[in-house]
Amino acid sequence: MNRRNCLKGIGSTGALAAAVAVGLLKPDDVLAAEWNKTAFDAKDLASAVKSVGGAAAIVSKDLLIEAPDIAENGAVTPVEVISKIPNTTSISIFVEKNPAPLSVHVDFANGALPEVSVRLKMGHTSVIKAVAKADGKFYSATREIKVTAGGCGG
Amino acid sequence: MADPMKIRARMVGNVCDIKVLMAHPMETGLRKDSAGHVVPPHFIKTFTVALNGKMIVDGQAAQSVSRNPVFGFKVGGAKSGDKVTVTWIDNKGETRTDGADVG
């Protein structure tokens, strides 16, 4: 389901009206986000990164990944990505060894700082990759997190 | 309807620190229940955070975000009393919108 259909769907429940009432869904404020199916469905890191546009990303020391070196519970691995690259407008976070590596993609606007913290599921010890977009260029950083108990159930 | 989100927004210096807990199972579609049946995927796909009606964060998520997702964001230019509004939409078209005042 794409975002447009989602919005049509919620319109019928009145939630859209509520969202408009609080000024959330003024058409010109809506950025772009249609769920990036290609990127989220990608089964390997390289194609997932490519699908968010980051195939030629440059490794940057100004893109920081804050996370524990060892995650005791892979079901809730706290990860924070902070970009100190000027004019960063989006951050994507990937877990290389997960069945679908892309976990989160965030676009920032209207004064939001280019930082995001999230808790991710990790099935195995894996490299976490962050990709940030700034001034039309892509930057990346990686960090390995060791997982002692997996988080993907089954 | 899903349970309400917990949203906390507070000023730290001149930056507003926003923490959101969304109540959601975030099923991957890979897990099996105790009877051995695959539990179908059910996860938040898109979410937005707005400050006084202006979108500041436009996010997309996958099944690999932990159950009951917790997100943290920061925004400049906010002040005490401003309104933070968060909306999510999942893969079944369910949605939830909640708000909080910046403290």
PDB file of C-alpha atoms in Angstrom:
ATOM      1  CA  MET A   1       0.000   0.000   0.000  1.00  0.00           C
ATOM      2  CA  ASN A   2       1.410   3.380  -0.831  1.00  0.00           C
ATOM      3  CA  ARG A   3       1.098   6.528   1.193  1.00  0.00           C
ATOM      4  CA  ARG A   4      -1.647   7.952  -0.974  1.00  0.00           C
ATOM      5  CA  ASN A   5      -3.846   4.936  -0.400  1.00  0.00           C
ATOM      6  CA  CYS A   6      -3.008   5.033   3.284  1.00  0.00           C
ATOM      7  CA  LEU A   7      -4.163   8.605   3.471  1.00  0.00           C
ATOM      8  CA  LYS A   8      -7.337   7.789   1.571  1.00  0.00           C
ATOM      9  CA  GLY A   9      -7.886   4.934   3.987  1.00  0.00           C
ATOM     10  CA  ILE A  10      -7.524   7.011   7.107  1.00  0.00           C
ATOM     11  CA  GLY A  11      -9.717   9.722   5.653  1.00  0.00           C
ATOM     12  CA  SER A  12     -12.683   7.453   6.022  1.00  0.00           C
ATOM     13  CA  THR A  13     -11.992   6.972   9.714  1.00  0.00           C
ATOM     14  CA  GLY A  14     -11.900  10.666  10.425  1.00  0.00           C
ATOM     15  CA  ALA A  15      -8.263  10.559  11.421  1.00  0.00           C
ATOM     16  CA  LEU A  16      -7.303  12.553   8.363  1.00  0.00           C
ATOM     17  CA  ALA A  17      -9.751  15.256   9.340  1.00  0.00           C
ATOM     18  CA  ALA A  18      -8.157  15.281  12.785  1.00  0.00           C
ATOM     19  CA  ALA A  19      -4.719  15.531  11.264  1.00  0.00           C
ATOM     20  CA  VAL A  20      -5.804  18.437   9.089  1.00  0.00           C
ATOM     21  CA  ALA A  21      -7.412  20.074  12.106  1.00  0.00           C
ATOM     22  CA  VAL A  22      -4.088  20.168  13.927  1.00  0.00           C
ATOM     23  CA  GLY A  23      -2.445  21.471  10.793  1.00  0.00           C
ATOM     24  CA  LEU A  24      -0.365  18.383  10.215  1.00  0.00           C
ATOM     25  CA  LEU A  25      -1.386  17.608   6.691  1.00  0.00           C
ATOM     26  CA  LYS A  26      -1.332  20.915   4.920  1.00  0.00           C
ATOM     27  CA  PRO A  27      -0.471  19.692   1.435  1.00  0.00           C
ATOM     28  CA  ASP A  28       2.569  21.917   1.004  1.00  0.00           C
ATOM     29  CA  ASP A  29       3.989  20.749   4.322  1.00  0.00           C
ATOM     30  CA  VAL A  30       3.968  17.101   3.390  1.00  0.00           C
ATOM     31  CA  LEU A  31       7.498  16.334   2.364  1.00  0.00           C
ATOM     32  CA  ALA A  32       7.716  13.339   0.116  1.00  0.00           C
ATOM     33  CA  ALA A  33       7.623  10.183   2.049  1.00  0.00           C
ATOM     34  CA  GLU A  34       6.159   7.432   0.110  1.00  0.00           C
ATOM     35  CA  TRP A  35       7.374   4.237   1.777  1.00  0.00           C
ATOM     36  CA  ASN A  36      10.462   3.285  -0.226  1.00  0.00           C
ATOM     37  CA  LYS A  37       9.438  -0.271  -1.057  1.00  0.00           C
ATOM     38  CA  THR A  38      12.482  -1.007  -3.209  1.00  0.00           C
ATOM     39  CA  ALA A  39      14.857  -0.018  -0.444  1.00  0.00           C
ATOM     40  CA  PHE A  40      12.952  -1.717   2.373  1.00  0.00           C
ATOM     41  CA  ASP A  41      12.499  -4.945   0.377  1.00  0.00           C
ATOM     42  CA  ALA A  42      16.167  -5.156  -0.616  1.00  0.00           C
ATOM     43  CA  LYS A  43      17.717  -8.315   0.798  1.00  0.00           C
ATOM     44  CA  ASP A  44      21.351  -7.272   0.838  1.00  0.00           C
ATOM     45  CA  LEU A  45      23.080  -4.207   2.188  1.00  0.00           C
ATOM     46  CA  ALA A  46      24.526  -2.965  -1.111  1.00  0.00           C
ATOM     47  CA  SER A  47      21.206  -2.869  -2.944  1.00  0.00           C
ATOM     48  CA  ALA A  48      19.402  -1.353   0.049  1.00  0.00           C
ATOM     49  CA  VAL A  49      21.978   1.422   0.280  1.00  0.00           C
ATOM     50  CA  LYS A  50      21.785   1.934  -3.472  1.00  0.00           C
ATOM     51  CA  SER A  51      17.988   2.269  -3.267  1.00  0.00           C
ATOM     52  CA  VAL A  52      18.211   5.232  -0.912  1.00  0.00           C
ATOM     53  CA  GLY A  53      20.722   6.837  -3.285  1.00  0.00           C
ATOM     54  CA  GLY A  54      23.807   6.160  -1.219  1.00  0.00           C
ATOM     55  CA  ALA A  55      25.745   3.872  -3.566  1.00  0.00           C
ATOM     56  CA  ALA A  56      28.586   6.381  -3.810  1.00  0.00           C
ATOM     57  CA  ALA A  57      28.484   7.483  -0.179  1.00  0.00           C
ATOM     58  CA  ILE A  58      31.729   8.825   1.239  1.00  0.00           C
ATOM     59  CA  VAL A  59      32.843   7.540   4.641  1.00  0.00           C
ATOM     60  CA  SER A  60      32.609  10.449   7.068  1.00  0.00           C
ATOM     61  CA  LYS A  61      33.898  10.941  10.612  1.00  0.00           C
ATOM     62  CA  ASP A  62      31.164  13.527  11.116  1.00  0.00           C
ATOM     63  CA  LEU A  63      28.483  10.888  11.008  1.00  0.00           C
ATOM     64  CA  LEU A  64      28.335   9.251  14.423  1.00  0.00           C
ATOM     65  CA  ILE A  65      26.702   6.001  15.438  1.00  0.00           C
ATOM     66  CA  GLU A  66      26.104   5.716  19.156  1.00  0.00           C
ATOM     67  CA  ALA A  67      25.352   2.146  20.191  1.00  0.00           C
ATOM     68  CA  PRO A  68      26.565  -0.457  22.642  1.00  0.00           C
ATOM     69  CA  ASP A  69      29.464  -2.648  21.450  1.00  0.00           C
ATOM     70  CA  ILE A  70      27.596  -5.653  22.775  1.00  0.00           C
ATOM     71  CA  ALA A  71      23.807  -5.891  22.717  1.00  0.00           C
ATOM     72  CA  GLU A  72      22.612  -8.339  25.330  1.00  0.00           C
ATOM     73  CA  ASN A  73      19.156  -8.471  23.795  1.00  0.00           C
ATOM     74  CA  GLY A  74      19.093  -8.181  20.016  1.00  0.00           C
ATOM     75  CA  ALA A  75      15.350  -7.501  20.091  1.00  0.00           C
ATOM     76  CA  VAL A  76      15.937  -4.033  21.480  1.00  0.00           C
ATOM     77  CA  THR A  77      19.277  -2.664  20.368  1.00  0.00           C
ATOM     78  CA  PRO A  78      19.470   1.068  21.062  1.00  0.00           C
ATOM     79  CA  VAL A  79      21.048   2.922  18.143  1.00  0.00           C
ATOM     80  CA  GLU A  80      21.494   6.663  17.786  1.00  0.00           C
ATOM     81  CA  VAL A  81      22.792   8.335  14.653  1.00  0.00           C
ATOM     82  CA  ILE A  82      24.006  11.926  14.805  1.00  0.00           C
ATOM     83  CA  SER A  83      25.144  13.864  11.760  1.00  0.00           C
ATOM     84  CA  LYS A  84      27.510  16.777  12.216  1.00  0.00           C
ATOM     85  CA  ILE A  85      27.645  17.280   8.455  1.00  0.00           C
ATOM     86  CA  PRO A  86      26.175  20.712   7.584  1.00  0.00           C
ATOM     87  CA  ASN A  87      22.788  20.700   5.818  1.00  0.00           C
ATOM     88  CA  THR A  88      22.035  17.048   6.511  1.00  0.00           C
ATOM     89  CA  THR A  89      18.480  16.406   5.355  1.00  0.00           C
ATOM     90  CA  SER A  90      18.070  12.671   5.816  1.00  0.00           C
ATOM     91  CA  ILE A  91      19.486   9.687   7.674  1.00  0.00           C
ATOM     92  CA  SER A  92      19.010   5.988   6.886  1.00  0.00           C
ATOM     93  CA  ILE A  93      20.007   3.159   9.215  1.00  0.00           C
ATOM     94  CA  PHE A  94      20.858  -0.335   7.999  1.00  0.00           C
ATOM     95  CA  VAL A  95      21.584  -3.624   9.789  1.00  0.00           C
ATOM     96  CA  GLU A  96      23.723  -5.636   7.382  1.00  0.00           C
ATOM     97  CA  LYS A  97      22.842  -9.145   8.603  1.00  0.00           C
ATOM     98  CA  ASN A  98      19.089  -8.650   8.943  1.00  0.00           C
ATOM     99  CA  PRO A  99      16.846 -10.302   6.307  1.00  0.00           C
ATOM    100  CA  ALA A 100      16.038  -6.802   5.016  1.00  0.00           C
ATOM    101  CA  PRO A 101      18.859  -4.446   6.004  1.00  0.00           C
ATOM    102  CA  LEU A 102      17.094  -1.064   5.865  1.00  0.00           C
ATOM    103  CA  SER A 103      15.435  -0.350   9.213  1.00  0.00           C
ATOM    104  CA  VAL A 104      14.690   3.346   9.341  1.00  0.00           C
ATOM    105  CA  HIS A 105      14.800   6.300   6.991  1.00  0.00           C
ATOM    106  CA  VAL A 106      14.149   9.789   8.312  1.00  0.00           C
ATOM    107  CA  ASP A 107      13.853  13.118   6.474  1.00  0.00           C
ATOM    108  CA  PHE A 108      14.366  16.274   8.514  1.00  0.00           C
ATOM    109  CA  ALA A 109      12.827  19.710   7.968  1.00  0.00           C
ATOM    110  CA  ASN A 110      11.881  22.966   9.678  1.00  0.00           C
ATOM    111  CA  GLY A 111      14.594  23.066  12.315  1.00  0.00           C
ATOM    112  CA  ALA A 112      14.844  19.379  13.212  1.00  0.00           C
ATOM    113  CA  LEU A 113      18.418  18.463  14.111  1.00  0.00           C
ATOM    114  CA  PRO A 114      19.862  15.622  12.011  1.00  0.00           C
ATOM    115  CA  GLU A 115      19.780  13.104  14.831  1.00  0.00           C
ATOM    116  CA  VAL A 116      17.614  10.088  15.429  1.00  0.00           C
ATOM    117  CA  SER A 117      17.546   7.449  18.117  1.00  0.00           C
ATOM    118  CA  VAL A 118      15.707   4.175  17.697  1.00  0.00           C
ATOM    119  CA  ARG A 119      15.679   0.610  18.995  1.00  0.00           C
ATOM    120  CA  LEU A 120      16.307  -2.087  16.397  1.00  0.00           C
ATOM    121  CA  LYS A 121      15.970  -5.839  16.158  1.00  0.00           C
ATOM    122  CA  MET A 122      19.195  -7.635  15.324  1.00  0.00           C
ATOM    123  CA  GLY A 123      19.222 -11.352  14.668  1.00  0.00           C
ATOM    124  CA  HIS A 124      22.985 -11.702  14.739  1.00  0.00           C
ATOM    125  CA  THR A 125      26.153  -9.806  15.392  1.00  0.00           C
ATOM    126  CA  SER A 126      26.213  -7.322  12.534  1.00  0.00           C
ATOM    127  CA  VAL A 127      27.567  -4.138  11.116  1.00  0.00           C
ATOM    128  CA  ILE A 128      25.255  -1.156  11.465  1.00  0.00           C
ATOM    129  CA  LYS A 129      25.538   1.311   8.613  1.00  0.00           C
ATOM    130  CA  ALA A 130      24.264   4.861   8.627  1.00  0.00           C
ATOM    131  CA  VAL A 131      23.867   6.876   5.445  1.00  0.00           C
ATOM    132  CA  ALA A 132      23.233  10.622   5.567  1.00  0.00           C
ATOM    133  CA  LYS A 133      22.329  12.982   2.754  1.00  0.00           C
ATOM    134  CA  ALA A 134      23.649  16.529   2.870  1.00  0.00           C
ATOM    135  CA  ASP A 135      23.623  19.045   0.013  1.00  0.00           C
ATOM    136  CA  GLY A 136      22.762  16.276  -2.402  1.00  0.00           C
ATOM    137  CA  LYS A 137      25.780  14.169  -1.416  1.00  0.00           C
ATOM    138  CA  PHE A 138      25.783  10.975   0.583  1.00  0.00           C
ATOM    139  CA  TYR A 139      27.981  10.103   3.545  1.00  0.00           C
ATOM    140  CA  SER A 140      28.251   6.885   5.495  1.00  0.00           C
ATOM    141  CA  ALA A 141      29.523   5.405   8.734  1.00  0.00           C
ATOM    142  CA  THR A 142      29.610   1.873  10.083  1.00  0.00           C
ATOM    143  CA  ARG A 143      29.883   0.226  13.458  1.00  0.00           C
ATOM    144  CA  GLU A 144      29.786  -3.406  14.528  1.00  0.00           C
ATOM    145  CA  ILE A 145      27.457  -4.498  17.301  1.00  0.00           C
ATOM    146  CA  LYS A 146      27.861  -7.921  18.845  1.00  0.00           C
ATOM    147  CA  VAL A 147      24.589  -9.622  19.696  1.00  0.00           C
ATOM    148  CA  THR A 148      24.541 -12.291  22.371  1.00  0.00           C
ATOM    149  CA  ALA A 149      20.790 -13.130  22.032  1.00  0.00           C
ATOM    150  CA  GLY A 150      19.001 -12.639  18.718  1.00  0.00           C
ATOM    151  CA  GLY A 151      15.860 -10.606  18.318  1.00  0.00           C
ATOM    152  CA  CYS A 152      14.038 -11.983  15.322  1.00  0.00           C
ATOM    153  CA  GLY A 153      12.008 -14.716  17.031  1.00  0.00           C
ATOM    154  CA  GLY A 154      11.127 -17.866  15.188  1.00  0.00           C
TER     155      GLY A 154
ATOM    156  CA  MET B   1      -7.474   1.448  17.634  1.00  0.00           C
ATOM    157  CA  ALA B   2      -3.992   1.079  18.914  1.00  0.00           C
ATOM    158  CA  ASP B   3      -3.013   2.311  22.341  1.00  0.00           C
ATOM    159  CA  PRO B   4      -2.003   5.959  22.693  1.00  0.00           C
ATOM    160  CA  MET B   5       1.577   6.961  22.106  1.00  0.00           C
ATOM    161  CA  LYS B   6       3.642   8.299  24.942  1.00  0.00           C
ATOM    162  CA  ILE B   7       5.201  11.555  23.835  1.00  0.00           C
ATOM    163  CA  ARG B   8       7.597  13.578  25.915  1.00  0.00           C
ATOM    164  CA  ALA B   9       8.959  16.886  24.675  1.00  0.00           C
ATOM    165  CA  ARG B  10      11.135  19.046  26.855  1.00  0.00           C
ATOM    166  CA  MET B  11      13.541  21.878  26.391  1.00  0.00           C
ATOM    167  CA  VAL B  12      17.218  21.123  27.036  1.00  0.00           C
ATOM    168  CA  GLY B  13      18.918  24.477  26.674  1.00  0.00           C
ATOM    169  CA  ASN B  14      17.453  25.868  23.465  1.00  0.00           C
ATOM    170  CA  VAL B  15      16.886  22.500  21.842  1.00  0.00           C
ATOM    171  CA  CYS B  16      13.675  20.555  22.264  1.00  0.00           C
ATOM    172  CA  ASP B  17      14.219  16.880  22.986  1.00  0.00           C
ATOM    173  CA  ILE B  18      11.349  14.703  21.723  1.00  0.00           C
ATOM    174  CA  LYS B  19      10.871  11.075  22.746  1.00  0.00           C
ATOM    175  CA  VAL B  20       8.028   9.007  21.327  1.00  0.00           C
ATOM    176  CA  LEU B  21       6.907   5.527  22.341  1.00  0.00           C
ATOM    177  CA  MET B  22       4.489   4.017  19.831  1.00  0.00           C
ATOM    178  CA  ALA B  23       2.496   1.020  21.065  1.00  0.00           C
ATOM    179  CA  HIS B  24       2.744  -1.437  18.194  1.00  0.00           C
ATOM    180  CA  PRO B  25       3.570  -5.169  17.823  1.00  0.00           C
ATOM    181  CA  MET B  26       5.946  -4.613  14.865  1.00  0.00           C
ATOM    182  CA  GLU B  27       5.521  -8.199  13.660  1.00  0.00           C
ATOM    183  CA  THR B  28       8.204  -9.133  11.156  1.00  0.00           C
ATOM    184  CA  GLY B  29       6.250 -11.767   9.280  1.00  0.00           C
ATOM    185  CA  LEU B  30       9.043 -14.219  10.112  1.00  0.00           C
ATOM    186  CA  ARG B  31       7.965 -15.197  13.617  1.00  0.00           C
ATOM    187  CA  LYS B  32       5.893 -18.312  14.302  1.00  0.00           C
ATOM    188  CA  ASP B  33       3.316 -18.533  17.066  1.00  0.00           C
ATOM    189  CA  SER B  34       3.180 -21.384  19.587  1.00  0.00           C
ATOM    190  CA  ALA B  35       1.086 -23.467  17.149  1.00  0.00           C
ATOM    191  CA  GLY B  36       3.744 -23.101  14.472  1.00  0.00           C
ATOM    192  CA  HIS B  37       1.802 -20.714  12.255  1.00  0.00           C
ATOM    193  CA  VAL B  38       3.639 -17.796  10.750  1.00  0.00           C
ATOM    194  CA  VAL B  39       2.439 -14.530  12.278  1.00  0.00           C
ATOM    195  CA  PRO B  40       1.731 -12.149   9.397  1.00  0.00           C
ATOM    196  CA  PRO B  41       3.711  -8.918   9.190  1.00  0.00           C
ATOM    197  CA  HIS B  42       2.202  -5.969  11.024  1.00  0.00           C
ATOM    198  CA  PHE B  43       4.423  -2.956  11.367  1.00  0.00           C
ATOM    199  CA  ILE B  44       4.513   0.828  11.244  1.00  0.00           C
ATOM    200  CA  LYS B  45       5.590   1.982   7.781  1.00  0.00           C
ATOM    201  CA  THR B  46       5.520   5.750   7.965  1.00  0.00           C
ATOM    202  CA  PHE B  47       5.402   8.330  10.721  1.00  0.00           C
ATOM    203  CA  THR B  48       5.602  12.071  11.008  1.00  0.00           C
ATOM    204  CA  VAL B  49       6.478  14.473  13.792  1.00  0.00           C
ATOM    205  CA  ALA B  50       5.171  18.030  13.626  1.00  0.00           C
ATOM    206  CA  LEU B  51       5.897  21.071  15.758  1.00  0.00           C
ATOM    207  CA  ASN B  52       3.021  23.556  15.832  1.00  0.00           C
ATOM    208  CA  GLY B  53       1.623  21.915  12.698  1.00  0.00           C
ATOM    209  CA  LYS B  54       4.866  22.111  10.720  1.00  0.00           C
ATOM    210  CA  MET B  55       6.393  18.790   9.820  1.00  0.00           C
ATOM    211  CA  ILE B  56       9.882  18.392  11.269  1.00  0.00           C
ATOM    212  CA  VAL B  57      10.435  14.656  10.814  1.00  0.00           C
ATOM    213  CA  ASP B  58       9.147  12.450   8.024  1.00  0.00           C
ATOM    214  CA  GLY B  59      10.062   8.869   8.762  1.00  0.00           C
ATOM    215  CA  GLN B  60       9.799   5.428   7.210  1.00  0.00           C
ATOM    216  CA  ALA B  61      10.279   2.211   9.145  1.00  0.00           C
ATOM    217  CA  ALA B  62      10.685  -1.508   8.565  1.00  0.00           C
ATOM    218  CA  GLN B  63       9.777  -4.648  10.487  1.00  0.00           C
ATOM    219  CA  SER B  64      13.223  -4.568  12.047  1.00  0.00           C
ATOM    220  CA  VAL B  65      12.340  -1.680  14.328  1.00  0.00           C
ATOM    221  CA  SER B  66      11.762  -3.125  17.809  1.00  0.00           C
ATOM    222  CA  ARG B  67       8.311  -3.847  19.194  1.00  0.00           C
ATOM    223  CA  ASN B  68       6.727  -0.745  20.729  1.00  0.00           C
ATOM    224  CA  PRO B  69       9.114   1.557  18.850  1.00  0.00           C
ATOM    225  CA  VAL B  70      10.866   4.324  20.717  1.00  0.00           C
ATOM    226  CA  PHE B  71      12.153   7.209  18.635  1.00  0.00           C
ATOM    227  CA  GLY B  72      14.124  10.217  19.765  1.00  0.00           C
ATOM    228  CA  PHE B  73      14.427  13.487  17.846  1.00  0.00           C
ATOM    229  CA  LYS B  74      15.677  16.998  18.504  1.00  0.00           C
ATOM    230  CA  VAL B  75      14.460  20.281  17.091  1.00  0.00           C
ATOM    231  CA  GLY B  76      15.712  23.837  17.421  1.00  0.00           C
ATOM    232  CA  GLY B  77      13.529  26.924  17.510  1.00  0.00           C
ATOM    233  CA  ALA B  78      10.937  25.439  19.854  1.00  0.00           C
ATOM    234  CA  LYS B  79       9.728  26.862  23.144  1.00  0.00           C
ATOM    235  CA  SER B  80       7.791  25.707  26.157  1.00  0.00           C
ATOM    236  CA  GLY B  81       4.096  25.342  25.340  1.00  0.00           C
ATOM    237  CA  ASP B  82       4.617  24.447  21.668  1.00  0.00           C
ATOM    238  CA  LYS B  83       2.583  21.544  20.336  1.00  0.00           C
ATOM    239  CA  VAL B  84       4.217  18.324  19.188  1.00  0.00           C
ATOM    240  CA  THR B  85       2.050  16.010  17.084  1.00  0.00           C
ATOM    241  CA  VAL B  86       3.028  12.506  16.022  1.00  0.00           C
ATOM    242  CA  THR B  87       1.193  10.321  13.500  1.00  0.00           C
ATOM    243  CA  TRP B  88       1.973   6.796  12.369  1.00  0.00           C
ATOM    244  CA  ILE B  89       0.451   4.574   9.691  1.00  0.00           C
ATOM    245  CA  ASP B  90       1.063   0.820   9.567  1.00  0.00           C
ATOM    246  CA  ASN B  91       0.992  -1.747   6.782  1.00  0.00           C
ATOM    247  CA  LYS B  92      -2.669  -2.546   7.474  1.00  0.00           C
ATOM    248  CA  GLY B  93      -3.659   1.084   7.097  1.00  0.00           C
ATOM    249  CA  GLU B  94      -4.221   1.565  10.813  1.00  0.00           C
ATOM    250  CA  THR B  95      -3.182   4.936  12.075  1.00  0.00           C
ATOM    251  CA  ARG B  96      -2.849   6.883  15.283  1.00  0.00           C
ATOM    252  CA  THR B  97      -2.198  10.546  16.026  1.00  0.00           C
ATOM    253  CA  ASP B  98      -1.252  11.898  19.448  1.00  0.00           C
ATOM    254  CA  GLY B  99       0.121  15.167  20.732  1.00  0.00           C
ATOM    255  CA  ALA B 100       1.954  16.686  23.658  1.00  0.00           C
ATOM    256  CA  ASP B 101       3.025  20.124  24.799  1.00  0.00           C
ATOM    257  CA  VAL B 102       6.679  21.036  25.028  1.00  0.00           C
ATOM    258  CA  GLY B 103       7.532  21.186  28.732  1.00  0.00           C
TER     259      GLY B 103
END
